[in-house]
mmCIF file of N, CA and C in Angstrom:
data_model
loop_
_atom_site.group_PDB
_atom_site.id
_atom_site.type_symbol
_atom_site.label_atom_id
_atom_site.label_comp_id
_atom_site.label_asym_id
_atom_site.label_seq_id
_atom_site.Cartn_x
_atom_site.Cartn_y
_atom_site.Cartn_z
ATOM 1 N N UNK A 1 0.851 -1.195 0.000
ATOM 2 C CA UNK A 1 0.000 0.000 0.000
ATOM 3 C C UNK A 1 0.886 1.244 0.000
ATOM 4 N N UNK A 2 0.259 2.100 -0.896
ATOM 5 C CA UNK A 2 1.100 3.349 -1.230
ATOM 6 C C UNK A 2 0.152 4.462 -0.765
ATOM 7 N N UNK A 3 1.071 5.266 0.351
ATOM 8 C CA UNK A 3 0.018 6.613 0.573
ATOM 9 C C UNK A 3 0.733 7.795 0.375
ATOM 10 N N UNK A 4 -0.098 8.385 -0.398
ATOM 11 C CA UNK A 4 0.511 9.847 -0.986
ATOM 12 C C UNK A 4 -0.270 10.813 -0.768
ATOM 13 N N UNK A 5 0.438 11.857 0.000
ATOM 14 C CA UNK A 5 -0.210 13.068 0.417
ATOM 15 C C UNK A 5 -0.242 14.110 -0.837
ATOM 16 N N UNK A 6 -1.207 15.067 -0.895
ATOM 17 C CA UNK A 6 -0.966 16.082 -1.378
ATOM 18 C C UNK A 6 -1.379 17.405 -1.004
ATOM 19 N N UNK A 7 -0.585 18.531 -0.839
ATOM 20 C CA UNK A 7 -0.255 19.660 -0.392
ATOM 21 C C UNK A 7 -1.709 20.295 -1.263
ATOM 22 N N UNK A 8 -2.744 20.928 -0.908
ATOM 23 C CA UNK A 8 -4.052 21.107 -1.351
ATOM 24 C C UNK A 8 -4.920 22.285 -0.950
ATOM 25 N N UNK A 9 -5.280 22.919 -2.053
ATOM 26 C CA UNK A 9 -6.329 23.766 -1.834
ATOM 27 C C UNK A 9 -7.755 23.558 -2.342
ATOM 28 N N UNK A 10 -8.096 22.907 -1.863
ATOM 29 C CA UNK A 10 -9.259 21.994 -1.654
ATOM 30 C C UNK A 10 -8.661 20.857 -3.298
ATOM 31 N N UNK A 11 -9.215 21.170 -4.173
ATOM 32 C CA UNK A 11 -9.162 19.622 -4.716
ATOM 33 C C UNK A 11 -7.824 20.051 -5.919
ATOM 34 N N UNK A 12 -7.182 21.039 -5.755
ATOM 35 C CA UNK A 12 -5.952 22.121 -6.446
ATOM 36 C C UNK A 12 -4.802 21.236 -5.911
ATOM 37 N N UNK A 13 -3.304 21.193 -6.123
ATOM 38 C CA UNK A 13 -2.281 21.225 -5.838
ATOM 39 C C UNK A 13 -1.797 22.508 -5.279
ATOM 40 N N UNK A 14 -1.474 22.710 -3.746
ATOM 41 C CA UNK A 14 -1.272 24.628 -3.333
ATOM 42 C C UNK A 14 0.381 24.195 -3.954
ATOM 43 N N UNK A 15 0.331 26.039 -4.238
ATOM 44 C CA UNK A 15 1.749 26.322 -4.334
ATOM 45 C C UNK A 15 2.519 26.215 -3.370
ATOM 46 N N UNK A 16 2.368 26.424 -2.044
ATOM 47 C CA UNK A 16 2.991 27.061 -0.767
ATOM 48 C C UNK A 16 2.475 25.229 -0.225
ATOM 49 N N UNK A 17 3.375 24.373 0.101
ATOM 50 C CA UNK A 17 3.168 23.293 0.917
ATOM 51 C C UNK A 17 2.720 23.725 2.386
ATOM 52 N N UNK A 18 3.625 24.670 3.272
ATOM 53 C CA UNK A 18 2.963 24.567 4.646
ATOM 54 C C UNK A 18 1.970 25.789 4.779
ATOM 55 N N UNK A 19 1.162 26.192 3.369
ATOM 56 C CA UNK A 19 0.235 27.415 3.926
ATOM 57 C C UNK A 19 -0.810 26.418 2.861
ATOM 58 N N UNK A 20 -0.479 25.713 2.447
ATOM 59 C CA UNK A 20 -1.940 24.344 2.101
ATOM 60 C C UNK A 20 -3.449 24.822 3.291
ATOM 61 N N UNK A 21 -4.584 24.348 2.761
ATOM 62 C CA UNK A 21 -5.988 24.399 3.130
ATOM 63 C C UNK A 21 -6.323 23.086 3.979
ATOM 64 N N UNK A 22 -5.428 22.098 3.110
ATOM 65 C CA UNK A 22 -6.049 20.471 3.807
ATOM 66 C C UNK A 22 -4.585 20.146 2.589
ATOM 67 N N UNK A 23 -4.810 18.852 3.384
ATOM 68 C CA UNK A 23 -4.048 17.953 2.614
ATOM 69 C C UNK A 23 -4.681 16.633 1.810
ATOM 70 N N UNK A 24 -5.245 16.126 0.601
ATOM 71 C CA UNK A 24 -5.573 15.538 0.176
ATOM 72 C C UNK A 24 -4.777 14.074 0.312
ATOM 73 N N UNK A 25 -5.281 12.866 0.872
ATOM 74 C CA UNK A 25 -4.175 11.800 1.364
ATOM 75 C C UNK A 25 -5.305 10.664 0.363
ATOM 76 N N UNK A 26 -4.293 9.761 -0.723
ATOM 77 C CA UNK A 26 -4.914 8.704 -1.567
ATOM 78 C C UNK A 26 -4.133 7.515 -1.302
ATOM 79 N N UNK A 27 -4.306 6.565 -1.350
ATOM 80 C CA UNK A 27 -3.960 4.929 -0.972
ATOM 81 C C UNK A 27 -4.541 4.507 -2.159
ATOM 82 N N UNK A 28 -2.971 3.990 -2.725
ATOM 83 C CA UNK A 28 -3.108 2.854 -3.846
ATOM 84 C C UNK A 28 -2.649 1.957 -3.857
ATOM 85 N N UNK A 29 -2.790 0.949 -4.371
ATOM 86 C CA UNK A 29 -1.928 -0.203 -4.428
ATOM 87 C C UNK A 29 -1.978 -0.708 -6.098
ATOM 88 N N UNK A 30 -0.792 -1.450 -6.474
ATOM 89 C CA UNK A 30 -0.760 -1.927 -8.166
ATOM 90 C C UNK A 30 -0.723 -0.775 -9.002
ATOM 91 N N UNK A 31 -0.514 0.769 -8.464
ATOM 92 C CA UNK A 31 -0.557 1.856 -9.604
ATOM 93 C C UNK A 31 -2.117 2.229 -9.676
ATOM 94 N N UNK A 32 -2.922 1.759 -8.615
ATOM 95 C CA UNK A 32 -4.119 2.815 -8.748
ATOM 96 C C UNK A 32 -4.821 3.073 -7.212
ATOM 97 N N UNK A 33 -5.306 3.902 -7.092
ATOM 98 C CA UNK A 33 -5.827 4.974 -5.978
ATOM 99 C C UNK A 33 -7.261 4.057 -6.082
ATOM 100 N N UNK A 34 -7.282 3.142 -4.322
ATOM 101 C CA UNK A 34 -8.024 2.462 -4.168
ATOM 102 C C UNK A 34 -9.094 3.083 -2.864
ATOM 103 N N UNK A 35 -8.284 4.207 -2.498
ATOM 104 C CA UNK A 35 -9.180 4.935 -1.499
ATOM 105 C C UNK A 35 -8.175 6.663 -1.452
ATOM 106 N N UNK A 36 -9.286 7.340 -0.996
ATOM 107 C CA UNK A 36 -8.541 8.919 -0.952
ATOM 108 C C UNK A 36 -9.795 9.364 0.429
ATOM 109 N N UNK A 37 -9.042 10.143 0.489
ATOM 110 C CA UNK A 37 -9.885 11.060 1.996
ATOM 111 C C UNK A 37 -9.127 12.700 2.040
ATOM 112 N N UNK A 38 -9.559 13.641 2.832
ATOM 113 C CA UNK A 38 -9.275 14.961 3.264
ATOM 114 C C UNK A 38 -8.955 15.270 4.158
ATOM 115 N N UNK A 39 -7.746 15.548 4.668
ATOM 116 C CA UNK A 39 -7.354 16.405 6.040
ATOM 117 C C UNK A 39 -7.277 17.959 5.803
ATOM 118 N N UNK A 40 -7.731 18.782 7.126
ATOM 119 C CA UNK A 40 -7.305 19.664 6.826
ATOM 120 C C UNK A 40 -6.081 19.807 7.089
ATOM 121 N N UNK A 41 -5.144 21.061 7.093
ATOM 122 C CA UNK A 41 -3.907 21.450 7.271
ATOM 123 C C UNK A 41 -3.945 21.709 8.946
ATOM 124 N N UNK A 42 -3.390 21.053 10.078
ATOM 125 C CA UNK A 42 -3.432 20.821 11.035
ATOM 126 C C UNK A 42 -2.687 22.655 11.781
ATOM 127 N N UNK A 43 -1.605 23.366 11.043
ATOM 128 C CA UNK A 43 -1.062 24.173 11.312
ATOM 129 C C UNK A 43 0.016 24.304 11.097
ATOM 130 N N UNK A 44 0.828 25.431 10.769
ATOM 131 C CA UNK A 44 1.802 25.167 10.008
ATOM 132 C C UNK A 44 3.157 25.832 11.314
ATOM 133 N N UNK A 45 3.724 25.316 11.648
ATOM 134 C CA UNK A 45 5.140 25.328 12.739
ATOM 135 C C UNK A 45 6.558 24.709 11.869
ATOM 136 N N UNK A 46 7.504 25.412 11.742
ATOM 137 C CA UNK A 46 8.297 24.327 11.642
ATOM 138 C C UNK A 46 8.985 23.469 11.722
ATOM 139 N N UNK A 47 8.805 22.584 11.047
ATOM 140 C CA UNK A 47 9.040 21.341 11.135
ATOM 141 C C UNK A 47 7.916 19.940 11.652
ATOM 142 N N UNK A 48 7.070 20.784 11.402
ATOM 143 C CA UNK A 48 5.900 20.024 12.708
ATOM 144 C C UNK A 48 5.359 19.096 11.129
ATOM 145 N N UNK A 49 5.004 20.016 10.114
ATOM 146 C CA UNK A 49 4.235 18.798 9.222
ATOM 147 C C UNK A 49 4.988 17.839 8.231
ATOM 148 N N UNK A 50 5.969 17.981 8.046
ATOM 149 C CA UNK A 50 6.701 16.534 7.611
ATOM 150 C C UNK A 50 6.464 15.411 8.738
ATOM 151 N N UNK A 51 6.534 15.599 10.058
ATOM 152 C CA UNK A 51 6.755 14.679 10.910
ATOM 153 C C UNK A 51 5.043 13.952 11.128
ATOM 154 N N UNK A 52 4.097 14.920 11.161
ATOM 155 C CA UNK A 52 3.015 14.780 10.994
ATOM 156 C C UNK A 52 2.508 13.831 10.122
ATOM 157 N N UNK A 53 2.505 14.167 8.874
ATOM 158 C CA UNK A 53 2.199 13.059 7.687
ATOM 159 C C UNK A 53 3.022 11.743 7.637
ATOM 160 N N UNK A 54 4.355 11.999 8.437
ATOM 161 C CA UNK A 54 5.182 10.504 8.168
ATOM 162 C C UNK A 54 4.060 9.603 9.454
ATOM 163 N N UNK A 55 4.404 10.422 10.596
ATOM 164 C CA UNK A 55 3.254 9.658 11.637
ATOM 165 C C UNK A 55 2.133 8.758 11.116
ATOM 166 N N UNK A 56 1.556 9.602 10.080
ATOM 167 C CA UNK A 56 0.014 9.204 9.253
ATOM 168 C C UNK A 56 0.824 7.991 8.309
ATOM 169 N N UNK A 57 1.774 7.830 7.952
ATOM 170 C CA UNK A 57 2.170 6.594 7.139
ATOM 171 C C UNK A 57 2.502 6.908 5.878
ATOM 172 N N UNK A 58 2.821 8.326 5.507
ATOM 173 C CA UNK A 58 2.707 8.651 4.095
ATOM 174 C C UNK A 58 4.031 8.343 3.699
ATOM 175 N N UNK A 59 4.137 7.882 2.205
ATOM 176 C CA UNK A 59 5.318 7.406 1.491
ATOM 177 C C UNK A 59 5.954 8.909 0.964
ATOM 178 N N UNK A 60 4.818 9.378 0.321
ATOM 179 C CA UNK A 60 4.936 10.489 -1.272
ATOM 180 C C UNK A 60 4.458 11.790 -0.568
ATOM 181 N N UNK A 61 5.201 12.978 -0.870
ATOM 182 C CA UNK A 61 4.196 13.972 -0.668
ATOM 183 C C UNK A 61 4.240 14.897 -1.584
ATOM 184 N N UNK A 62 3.224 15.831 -2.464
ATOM 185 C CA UNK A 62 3.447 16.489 -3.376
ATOM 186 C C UNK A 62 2.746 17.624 -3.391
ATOM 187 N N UNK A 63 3.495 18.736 -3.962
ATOM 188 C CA UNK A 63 3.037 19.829 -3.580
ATOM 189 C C UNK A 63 3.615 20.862 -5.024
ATOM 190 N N UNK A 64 3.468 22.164 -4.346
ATOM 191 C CA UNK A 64 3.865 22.911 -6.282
ATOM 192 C C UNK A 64 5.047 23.843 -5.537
ATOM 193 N N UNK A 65 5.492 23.651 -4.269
ATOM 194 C CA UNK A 65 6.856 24.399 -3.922
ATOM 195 C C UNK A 65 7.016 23.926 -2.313
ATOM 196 N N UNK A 66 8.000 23.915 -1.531
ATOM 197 C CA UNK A 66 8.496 23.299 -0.502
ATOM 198 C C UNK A 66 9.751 24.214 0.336
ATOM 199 N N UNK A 67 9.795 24.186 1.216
ATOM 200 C CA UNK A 67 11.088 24.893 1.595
ATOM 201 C C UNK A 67 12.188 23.977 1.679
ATOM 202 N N UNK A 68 13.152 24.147 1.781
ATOM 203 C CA UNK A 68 14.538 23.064 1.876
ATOM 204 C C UNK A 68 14.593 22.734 3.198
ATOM 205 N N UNK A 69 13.881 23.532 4.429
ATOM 206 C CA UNK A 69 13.981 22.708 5.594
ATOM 207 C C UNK A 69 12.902 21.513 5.521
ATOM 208 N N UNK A 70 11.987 21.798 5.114
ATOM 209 C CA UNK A 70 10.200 20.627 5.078
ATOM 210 C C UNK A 70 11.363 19.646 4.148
ATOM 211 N N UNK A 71 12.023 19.766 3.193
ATOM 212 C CA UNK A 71 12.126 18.733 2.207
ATOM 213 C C UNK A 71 13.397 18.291 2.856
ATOM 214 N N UNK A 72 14.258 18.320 3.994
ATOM 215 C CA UNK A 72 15.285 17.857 4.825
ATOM 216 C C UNK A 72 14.364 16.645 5.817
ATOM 217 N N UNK A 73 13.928 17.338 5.935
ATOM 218 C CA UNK A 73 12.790 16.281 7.261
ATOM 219 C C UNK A 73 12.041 14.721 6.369
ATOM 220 N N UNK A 74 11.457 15.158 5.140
ATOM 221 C CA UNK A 74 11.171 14.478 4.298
ATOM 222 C C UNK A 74 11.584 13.243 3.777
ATOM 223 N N UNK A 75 13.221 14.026 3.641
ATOM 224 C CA UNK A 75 14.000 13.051 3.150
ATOM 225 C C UNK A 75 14.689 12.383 4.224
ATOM 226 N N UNK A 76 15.153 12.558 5.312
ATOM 227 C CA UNK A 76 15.137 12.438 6.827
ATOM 228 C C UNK A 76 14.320 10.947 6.949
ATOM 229 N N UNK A 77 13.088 11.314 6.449
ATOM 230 C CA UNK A 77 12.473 10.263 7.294
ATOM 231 C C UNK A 77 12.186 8.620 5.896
ATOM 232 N N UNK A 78 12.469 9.145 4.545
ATOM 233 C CA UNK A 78 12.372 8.480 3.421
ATOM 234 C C UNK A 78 10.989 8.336 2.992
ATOM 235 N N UNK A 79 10.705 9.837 2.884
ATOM 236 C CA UNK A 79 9.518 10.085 2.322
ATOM 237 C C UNK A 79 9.756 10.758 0.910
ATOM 238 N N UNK A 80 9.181 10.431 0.080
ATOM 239 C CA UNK A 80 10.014 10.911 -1.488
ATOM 240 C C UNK A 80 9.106 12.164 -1.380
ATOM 241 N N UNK A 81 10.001 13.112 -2.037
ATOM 242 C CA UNK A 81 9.067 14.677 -2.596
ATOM 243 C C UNK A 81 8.603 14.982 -3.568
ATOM 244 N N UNK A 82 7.621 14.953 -4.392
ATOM 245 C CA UNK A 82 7.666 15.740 -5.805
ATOM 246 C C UNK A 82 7.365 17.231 -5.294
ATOM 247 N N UNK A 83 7.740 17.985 -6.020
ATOM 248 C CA UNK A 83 7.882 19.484 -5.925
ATOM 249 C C UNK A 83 7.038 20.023 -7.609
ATOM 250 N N UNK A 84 6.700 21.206 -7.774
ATOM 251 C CA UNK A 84 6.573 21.819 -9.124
ATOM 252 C C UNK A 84 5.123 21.453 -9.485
ATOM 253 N N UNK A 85 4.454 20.513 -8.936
ATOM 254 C CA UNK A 85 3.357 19.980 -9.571
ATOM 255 C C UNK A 85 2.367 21.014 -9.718
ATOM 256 N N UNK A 86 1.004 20.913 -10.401
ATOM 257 C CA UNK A 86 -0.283 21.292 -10.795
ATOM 258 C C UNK A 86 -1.442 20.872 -11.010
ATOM 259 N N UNK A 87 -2.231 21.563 -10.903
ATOM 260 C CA UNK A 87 -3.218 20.930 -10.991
ATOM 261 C C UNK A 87 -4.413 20.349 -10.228
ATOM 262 N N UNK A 88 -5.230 19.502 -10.870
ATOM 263 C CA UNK A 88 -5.766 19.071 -9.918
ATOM 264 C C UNK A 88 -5.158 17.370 -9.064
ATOM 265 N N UNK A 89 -5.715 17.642 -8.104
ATOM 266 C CA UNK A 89 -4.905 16.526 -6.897
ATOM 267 C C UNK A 89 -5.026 14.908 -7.361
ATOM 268 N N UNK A 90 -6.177 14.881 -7.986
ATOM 269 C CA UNK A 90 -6.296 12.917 -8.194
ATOM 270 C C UNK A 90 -5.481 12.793 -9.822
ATOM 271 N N UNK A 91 -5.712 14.090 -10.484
ATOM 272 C CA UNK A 91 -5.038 13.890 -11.846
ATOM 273 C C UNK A 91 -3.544 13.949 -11.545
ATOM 274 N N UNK A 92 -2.819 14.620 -10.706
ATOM 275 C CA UNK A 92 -1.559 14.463 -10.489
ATOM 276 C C UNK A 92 -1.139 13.124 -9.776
ATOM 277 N N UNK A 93 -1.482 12.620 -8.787
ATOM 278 C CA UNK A 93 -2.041 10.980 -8.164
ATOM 279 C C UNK A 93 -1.549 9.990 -9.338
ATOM 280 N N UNK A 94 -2.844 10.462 -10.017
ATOM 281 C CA UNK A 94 -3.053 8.966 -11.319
ATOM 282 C C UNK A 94 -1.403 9.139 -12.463
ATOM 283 N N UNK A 95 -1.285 10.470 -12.537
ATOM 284 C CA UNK A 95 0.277 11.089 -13.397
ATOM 285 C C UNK A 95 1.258 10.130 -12.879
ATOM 286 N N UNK A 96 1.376 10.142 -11.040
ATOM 287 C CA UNK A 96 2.610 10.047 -10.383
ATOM 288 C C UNK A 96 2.476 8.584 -10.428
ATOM 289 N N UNK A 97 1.691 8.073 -10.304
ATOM 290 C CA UNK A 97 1.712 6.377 -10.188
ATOM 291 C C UNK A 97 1.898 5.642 -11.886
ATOM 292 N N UNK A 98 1.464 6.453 -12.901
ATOM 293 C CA UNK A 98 2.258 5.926 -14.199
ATOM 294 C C UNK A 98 3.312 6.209 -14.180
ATOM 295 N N UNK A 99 4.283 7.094 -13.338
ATOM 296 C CA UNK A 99 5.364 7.177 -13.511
ATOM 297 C C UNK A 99 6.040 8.539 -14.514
ATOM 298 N N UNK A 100 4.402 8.935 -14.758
ATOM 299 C CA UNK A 100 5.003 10.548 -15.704
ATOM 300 C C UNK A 100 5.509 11.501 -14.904
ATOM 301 N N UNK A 101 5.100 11.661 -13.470
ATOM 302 C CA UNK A 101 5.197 12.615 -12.619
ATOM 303 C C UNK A 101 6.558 13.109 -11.985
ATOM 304 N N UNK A 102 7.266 13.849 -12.447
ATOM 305 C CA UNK A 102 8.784 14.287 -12.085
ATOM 306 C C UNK A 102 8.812 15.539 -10.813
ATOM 307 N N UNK A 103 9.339 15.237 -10.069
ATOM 308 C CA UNK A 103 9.960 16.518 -9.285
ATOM 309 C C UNK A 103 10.848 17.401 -9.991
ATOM 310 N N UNK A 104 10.253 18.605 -9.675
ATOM 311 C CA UNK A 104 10.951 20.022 -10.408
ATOM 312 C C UNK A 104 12.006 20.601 -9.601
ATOM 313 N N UNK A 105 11.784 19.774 -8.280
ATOM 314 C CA UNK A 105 13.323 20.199 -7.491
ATOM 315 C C UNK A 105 12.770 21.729 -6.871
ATOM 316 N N UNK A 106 11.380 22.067 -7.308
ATOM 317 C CA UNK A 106 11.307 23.671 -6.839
ATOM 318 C C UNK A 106 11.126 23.512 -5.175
ATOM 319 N N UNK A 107 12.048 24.425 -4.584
ATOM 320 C CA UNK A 107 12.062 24.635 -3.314
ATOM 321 C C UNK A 107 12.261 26.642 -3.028
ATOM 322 N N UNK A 108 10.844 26.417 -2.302
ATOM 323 C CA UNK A 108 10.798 27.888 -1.941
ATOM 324 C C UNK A 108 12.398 28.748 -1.422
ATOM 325 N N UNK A 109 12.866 29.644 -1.785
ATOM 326 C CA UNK A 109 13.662 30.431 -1.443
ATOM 327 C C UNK A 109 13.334 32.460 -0.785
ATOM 328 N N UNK A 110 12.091 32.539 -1.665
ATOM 329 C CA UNK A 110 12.060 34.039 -1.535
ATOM 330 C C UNK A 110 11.967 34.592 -0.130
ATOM 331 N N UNK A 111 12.760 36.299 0.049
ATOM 332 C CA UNK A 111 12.743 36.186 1.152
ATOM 333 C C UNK A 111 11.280 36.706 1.909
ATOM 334 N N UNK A 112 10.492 37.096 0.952
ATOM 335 C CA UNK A 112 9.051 36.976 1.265
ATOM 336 C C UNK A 112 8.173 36.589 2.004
ATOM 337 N N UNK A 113 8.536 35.458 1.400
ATOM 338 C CA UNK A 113 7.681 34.417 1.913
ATOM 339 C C UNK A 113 8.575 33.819 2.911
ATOM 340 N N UNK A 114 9.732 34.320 3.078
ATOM 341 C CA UNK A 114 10.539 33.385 4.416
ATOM 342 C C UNK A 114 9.192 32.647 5.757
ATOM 343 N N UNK A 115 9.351 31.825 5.885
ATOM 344 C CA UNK A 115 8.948 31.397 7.300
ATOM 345 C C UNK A 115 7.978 30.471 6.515
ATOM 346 N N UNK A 116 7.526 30.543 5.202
ATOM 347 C CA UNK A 116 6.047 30.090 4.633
ATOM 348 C C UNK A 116 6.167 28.841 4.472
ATOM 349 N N UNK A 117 7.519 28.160 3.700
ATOM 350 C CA UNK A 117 7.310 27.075 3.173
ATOM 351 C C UNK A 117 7.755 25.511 4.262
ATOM 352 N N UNK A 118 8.176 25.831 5.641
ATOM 353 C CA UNK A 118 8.282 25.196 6.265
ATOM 354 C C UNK A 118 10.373 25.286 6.177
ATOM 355 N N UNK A 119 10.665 26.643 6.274
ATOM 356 C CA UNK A 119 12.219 26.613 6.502
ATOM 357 C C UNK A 119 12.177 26.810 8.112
#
């Protein structure tokens, strides 16, 4: 069983992983999504939601940008990242389990948004 989170504004891929709405969480097995459900976004601290979702059992987590501290913890715990994604959440799902779905490596930097993406 494969569980893959996704970073979500309601049924969207969010840009901003730790300022997400909910997190969309799907369970597949054999390359297809045999159950999905909705969390919301519990709160964003850092470091608190990588550790959070690994707790929940998640393999995958995907989102459309990440900070390099969230994606340290991630990889920390051997949770794979895709980064860059779009879209909507089950069409990116069904993408990542054929195997089209690539990480863009995008990790939030601006100093803007400092504090946003889970640095």
């Amino acid at each position: 069983m494969l569980k893959i989170a996704v970073a979500s504004e309601m049924e969207k891929v969010a840009e901003h992983f730790g300022h997400c709405v909910n997190f969309n969480i799907f369970e597949a097995e054999k390359s297809r999504i045999v159950k999905s459900g909705c969390i919301p976004n519990p709160g964003h601290k850092p470091g608190f939601l990588p550790n959070f979702l690994n707790d929940m059992g998640v393999n995958v987590i995907i989102s459309g940008g990440m900070g390099a501290g969230a994606i340290d913890i991630f990889n920390e715990k051997g949770i794979e990242v895709i980064t860059g994604a779009a879209g909507n959440t089950q069409d990116v799902v069904e993408e990542y389990l054929k195997g089209n779905l690539k990480s863009t490596g995008s990790v939030c930097h601006e100093h803007q948004h400092h504090g946003e993406c889970g640095e």
